[in-house]
PDB file of C-alpha atoms in Angstrom:
ATOM      1  CA  LYS A   1     124.892  91.921 114.442  1.00 52.00           C
ATOM      2  CA  MET A   2     123.572  92.664 110.971  1.00 53.00           C
ATOM      3  CA  ALA A   3     125.687  91.811 107.957  1.00 56.00           C
ATOM      4  CA  GLN A   4     126.909  94.782 105.990  1.00 59.00           C
ATOM      5  CA  PRO A   5     125.420  95.032 102.500  1.00 56.00           C
ATOM      6  CA  THR A   6     127.734  94.264  99.636  1.00 60.00           C
ATOM      7  CA  TYR A   7     127.616  96.584  96.661  1.00 61.00           C
ATOM      8  CA  ILE A   8     128.526  95.833  93.068  1.00 66.00           C
ATOM      9  CA  HIS A   9     129.529  99.464  92.850  1.00 70.00           C
ATOM     10  CA  PRO A  10     130.167 101.538  95.965  1.00 75.00           C
ATOM     11  CA  PRO A  11     127.468 104.123  96.799  1.00 77.00           C
ATOM     12  CA  GLN A  12     127.978 107.585  95.413  1.00 81.00           C
ATOM     13  CA  THR A  13     129.474 110.191  97.656  1.00 87.00           C
ATOM     14  CA  PRO A  14     127.785 113.591  98.006  1.00 90.00           C
ATOM     15  CA  GLU A  15     130.557 115.125  95.871  1.00 92.00           C
ATOM     16  CA  GLU A  16     129.911 112.627  93.068  1.00 89.00           C
ATOM     17  CA  LYS A  17     126.172 113.278  93.236  1.00 89.00           C
ATOM     18  CA  LYS A  18     126.769 117.023  93.078  1.00 92.00           C
ATOM     19  CA  HIS A  19     129.097 116.621  90.092  1.00 91.00           C
ATOM     20  CA  LEU A  20     126.581 114.422  88.237  1.00 89.00           C
ATOM     21  CA  ALA A  21     123.795 116.912  88.990  1.00 90.00           C
ATOM     22  CA  SER A  22     125.925 119.709  87.517  1.00 93.00           C
ATOM     23  CA  LEU A  23     126.253 117.615  84.337  1.00 91.00           C
ATOM     24  CA  GLY A  24     122.463 117.339  84.093  1.00 89.00           C
ATOM     25  CA  PHE A  25     121.984 113.820  85.434  1.00 88.00           C
ATOM     26  CA  GLU A  26     119.105 113.177  87.793  1.00 85.00           C
ATOM     27  CA  PRO A  27     118.802 110.350  90.308  1.00 79.00           C
ATOM     28  CA  TRP A  28     116.608 107.472  89.227  1.00 72.00           C
ATOM     29  CA  GLU A  29     113.115 107.290  90.713  1.00 70.00           C
ATOM     30  CA  PRO A  30     110.643 104.519  90.025  1.00 62.00           C
ATOM     31  CA  GLY A  31     107.941 105.589  87.634  1.00 67.00           C
ATOM     32  CA  ALA A  32     104.379 104.501  87.135  1.00 69.00           C
ATOM     33  CA  ILE A  33     103.481 101.406  85.176  1.00 73.00           C
ATOM     34  CA  PRO A  34     102.850 102.378  81.545  1.00 78.00           C
ATOM     35  CA  GLY A  35      99.192 102.334  80.517  1.00 80.00           C
ATOM     36  CA  VAL A  36      99.848  99.538  78.033  1.00 82.00           C
ATOM     37  CA  ALA A  37     100.917  97.214  80.878  1.00 79.00           C
ATOM     38  CA  ASP A  38      98.440  98.385  83.534  1.00 81.00           C
ATOM     39  CA  PRO A  39      95.363  96.118  83.434  1.00 83.00           C
ATOM     40  CA  ASP A  40      93.155  98.777  85.069  1.00 82.00           C
ATOM     41  CA  THR A  41      93.448 101.330  82.256  1.00 87.00           C
ATOM     42  CA  LYS A  42      91.311 101.790  79.165  1.00 92.00           C
ATOM     43  CA  THR A  43      94.450 101.840  77.020  1.00 92.00           C
ATOM     44  CA  TYR A  44      95.343  98.317  78.091  1.00 90.00           C
ATOM     45  CA  ARG A  45      91.817  97.048  77.416  1.00 91.00           C
ATOM     46  CA  ALA A  46      91.626  98.725  74.008  1.00 94.00           C
ATOM     47  CA  ILE A  47      94.981  97.325  72.914  1.00 93.00           C
ATOM     48  CA  SER A  48      94.093  93.862  74.231  1.00 92.00           C
ATOM     49  CA  ALA A  49      90.760  93.942  72.389  1.00 94.00           C
ATOM     50  CA  GLY A  50      92.557  95.036  69.214  1.00 95.00           C
ATOM     51  CA  ILE A  51      95.068  92.188  69.527  1.00 94.00           C
ATOM     52  CA  ILE A  52      92.335  89.601  70.095  1.00 95.00           C
ATOM     53  CA  LEU A  53      90.216  90.948  67.209  1.00 96.00           C
ATOM     54  CA  ALA A  54      93.227  90.949  64.878  1.00 96.00           C
ATOM     55  CA  ALA A  55      94.053  87.384  65.930  1.00 95.00           C
ATOM     56  CA  LEU A  56      90.454  86.262  65.373  1.00 95.00           C
ATOM     57  CA  GLY A  57      90.520  87.883  61.934  1.00 96.00           C
ATOM     58  CA  GLY A  58      93.846  86.224  61.127  1.00 95.00           C
ATOM     59  CA  ARG A  59      92.511  82.865  62.275  1.00 94.00           C
ATOM     60  CA  TYR A  60      89.406  83.272  60.125  1.00 94.00           C
ATOM     61  CA  LEU A  61      91.423  84.260  57.048  1.00 94.00           C
ATOM     62  CA  SER A  62      93.975  81.487  57.558  1.00 94.00           C
ATOM     63  CA  LYS A  63      91.126  78.963  57.781  1.00 91.00           C
ATOM     64  CA  ARG A  64      89.702  80.274  54.474  1.00 93.00           C
ATOM     65  CA  ILE A  65      92.997  79.962  52.609  1.00 93.00           C
ATOM     66  CA  GLY A  66      93.973  76.674  54.259  1.00 91.00           C
ATOM     67  CA  PHE A  67      96.891  77.981  56.284  1.00 91.00           C
ATOM     68  CA  TYR A  68      97.919  77.129  59.859  1.00 91.00           C
ATOM     69  CA  GLN A  69      95.584  78.441  62.552  1.00 90.00           C
ATOM     70  CA  PHE A  70      97.820  77.479  65.477  1.00 92.00           C
ATOM     71  CA  PRO A  71      99.775  80.780  65.725  1.00 92.00           C
ATOM     72  CA  TRP A  72      96.540  82.759  65.916  1.00 93.00           C
ATOM     73  CA  ALA A  73      95.173  80.458  68.601  1.00 93.00           C
ATOM     74  CA  LEU A  74      98.348  81.028  70.635  1.00 94.00           C
ATOM     75  CA  ILE A  75      97.824  84.773  70.444  1.00 93.00           C
ATOM     76  CA  ILE A  76      94.158  84.456  71.434  1.00 93.00           C
ATOM     77  CA  LEU A  77      95.028  82.232  74.407  1.00 93.00           C
ATOM     78  CA  GLY A  78      98.123  84.222  75.345  1.00 93.00           C
ATOM     79  CA  GLU A  79      96.319  87.516  75.852  1.00 91.00           C
ATOM     80  CA  PRO A  80      94.296  86.372  78.920  1.00 89.00           C
ATOM     81  CA  CYS A  81      97.465  84.789  80.318  1.00 91.00           C
ATOM     82  CA  TYR A  82      99.269  88.124  79.994  1.00 88.00           C
ATOM     83  CA  TYR A  83      96.303  89.815  81.707  1.00 87.00           C
ATOM     84  CA  ALA A  84      96.513  87.363  84.632  1.00 86.00           C
ATOM     85  CA  MET A  85     100.267  87.961  84.950  1.00 84.00           C
ATOM     86  CA  SER A  86      99.707  91.732  84.911  1.00 81.00           C
ATOM     87  CA  ILE A  87      97.097  91.494  87.671  1.00 78.00           C
ATOM     88  CA  HIS A  88      99.412  89.283  89.736  1.00 74.00           C
ATOM     89  CA  ARG A  89     102.349  91.632  89.317  1.00 72.00           C
ATOM     90  CA  LYS A  90     100.342  94.752  90.054  1.00 71.00           C
ATOM     91  CA  GLU A  91      97.929  93.776  92.793  1.00 67.00           C
ATOM     92  CA  LYS A  92      99.340  90.763  94.523  1.00 61.00           C
ATOM     93  CA  ARG A  93     102.926  91.710  95.190  1.00 54.00           C
ATOM     94  CA  TYR A  94     104.616  94.538  93.345  1.00 53.00           C
ATOM     95  CA  ASP A  95     103.758  98.154  92.634  1.00 53.00           C
ATOM     96  CA  ASN A  96     106.465  98.198  90.020  1.00 52.00           C
ATOM     97  CA  LEU A  97     109.056  95.599  89.145  1.00 53.00           C
ATOM     98  CA  LEU A  98     111.825  97.692  90.643  1.00 55.00           C
ATOM     99  CA  ASN A  99     110.020  98.807  93.823  1.00 59.00           C
ATOM    100  CA  TYR A 100     110.058  97.068  97.165  1.00 61.00           C
ATOM    101  CA  ARG A 101     108.160  93.885  97.865  1.00 65.00           C
ATOM    102  CA  ARG A 102     105.143  94.332 100.127  1.00 67.00           C
ATOM    103  CA  SER A 103     105.407  92.941 103.631  1.00 72.00           C
ATOM    104  CA  PHE A 104     103.136  90.179 104.863  1.00 74.00           C
ATOM    105  CA  GLN A 105     101.046  92.669 106.872  1.00 76.00           C
ATOM    106  CA  GLU A 106     100.618  94.973 103.859  1.00 73.00           C
ATOM    107  CA  PHE A 107      99.584  91.969 101.791  1.00 71.00           C
ATOM    108  CA  LEU A 108      96.963  91.012 104.392  1.00 74.00           C
ATOM    109  CA  ASN A 109      95.659  94.588 104.504  1.00 72.00           C
ATOM    110  CA  PHE A 110      95.319  94.614 100.713  1.00 68.00           C
ATOM    111  CA  TYR A 111      92.904  91.669 100.733  1.00 70.00           C
ATOM    112  CA  PRO A 112      90.387  91.704 103.642  1.00 71.00           C
ATOM    113  CA  VAL A 113      89.321  88.120 102.874  1.00 75.00           C
ATOM    114  CA  THR A 114      92.894  86.985 103.376  1.00 77.00           C
ATOM    115  CA  ARG A 115      93.102  88.943 106.644  1.00 80.00           C
ATOM    116  CA  ARG A 116      89.953  87.235 107.942  1.00 83.00           C
ATOM    117  CA  ALA A 117      91.236  83.811 106.904  1.00 85.00           C
ATOM    118  CA  TRP A 118      94.562  84.534 108.625  1.00 85.00           C
ATOM    119  CA  ASN A 119      92.786  85.601 111.828  1.00 86.00           C
ATOM    120  CA  ARG A 120      90.635  82.448 111.767  1.00 88.00           C
ATOM    121  CA  ALA A 121      93.737  80.284 111.313  1.00 89.00           C
ATOM    122  CA  VAL A 122      95.528  82.040 114.184  1.00 90.00           C
ATOM    123  CA  SER A 123      92.548  81.621 116.521  1.00 91.00           C
ATOM    124  CA  ALA A 124      92.220  77.939 115.554  1.00 92.00           C
ATOM    125  CA  LYS A 125      95.916  77.416 116.281  1.00 93.00           C
ATOM    126  CA  GLU A 126      95.579  79.162 119.637  1.00 93.00           C
ATOM    127  CA  GLY A 127      92.656  76.870 120.492  1.00 93.00           C
ATOM    128  CA  GLN A 128      94.721  73.805 119.605  1.00 93.00           C
ATOM    129  CA  LEU A 129      97.654  75.092 121.654  1.00 92.00           C
ATOM    130  CA  ASP A 130      95.372  75.706 124.644  1.00 93.00           C
ATOM    131  CA  GLU A 131      94.179  72.094 124.441  1.00 93.00           C
ATOM    132  CA  ILE A 132      97.786  70.885 124.281  1.00 91.00           C
ATOM    133  CA  ARG A 133      98.715  73.066 127.272  1.00 90.00           C
ATOM    134  CA  GLU A 134      95.834  71.585 129.289  1.00 93.00           C
ATOM    135  CA  LYS A 135      96.936  68.047 128.407  1.00 92.00           C
ATOM    136  CA  ILE A 136     100.512  68.879 129.443  1.00 87.00           C
ATOM    137  CA  LYS A 137      99.289  70.235 132.799  1.00 89.00           C
ATOM    138  CA  GLU A 138      97.310  67.024 133.369  1.00 91.00           C
ATOM    139  CA  GLN A 139     100.366  64.921 132.504  1.00 88.00           C
ATOM    140  CA  GLU A 140     102.530  67.021 134.844  1.00 86.00           C
ATOM    141  CA  LYS A 141     100.065  66.398 137.703  1.00 88.00           C
ATOM    142  CA  ILE A 142     100.135  62.648 137.004  1.00 89.00           C
ATOM    143  CA  PHE A 143     103.953  62.703 136.888  1.00 86.00           C
ATOM    144  CA  ALA A 144     104.131  64.657 140.162  1.00 85.00           C
ATOM    145  CA  GLU A 145     101.854  62.093 141.856  1.00 87.00           C
ATOM    146  CA  LYS A 146     103.853  59.088 140.589  1.00 87.00           C
ATOM    147  CA  PHE A 147     107.319  60.579 141.146  1.00 85.00           C
ATOM    148  CA  PRO A 148     107.043  63.079 144.015  1.00 82.00           C
ATOM    149  CA  GLY A 149     110.739  64.087 144.294  1.00 79.00           C
ATOM    150  CA  LYS A 150     111.653  64.376 140.597  1.00 80.00           C
ATOM    151  CA  GLU A 151     111.340  67.369 138.294  1.00 79.00           C
ATOM    152  CA  LEU A 152     110.156  67.284 134.716  1.00 73.00           C
ATOM    153  CA  PRO A 153     112.376  68.727 132.020  1.00 72.00           C
ATOM    154  CA  GLN A 154     110.907  72.041 130.892  1.00 73.00           C
ATOM    155  CA  VAL A 155     109.454  72.071 127.380  1.00 69.00           C
ATOM    156  CA  GLN A 156     108.456  75.271 125.666  1.00 69.00           C
ATOM    157  CA  ILE A 157     105.479  75.231 123.324  1.00 63.00           C
ATOM    158  CA  ILE A 158     105.661  77.711 120.526  1.00 61.00           C
TER     159      ILE A 158
END
């Protein structure tokens, strides 16, 4: 039996939805990732290049006037970190922060290398389990020869 979901606020009834629609409200739908946060767009790359160039310029000027260069270095190092986080969020797991999380099978389909590695691991495990099953059968034969009237307890291998 599945547990019933608990809601912070009870779901809207059709009458409430109709009333809200008459007031001009629309139901929320997840939107696309803005171009500024999507690492595959030219907008993202242009803004990132602008940030890095501005930080390099600020670092150069702060070196000339004898000011701290550390904040500029943080910006220069932080931009690739933000890029890596954007790639992870977009391609590895989530389409959008508020959308569903991909299933394991969808994740394997997204990366063919991962699918091949998974299949190799499964076949290796099956080979190991076959060896274990053969050893168990041999041990059962030995047990049956030594103790002809007794039964072995049944063990299930996953």
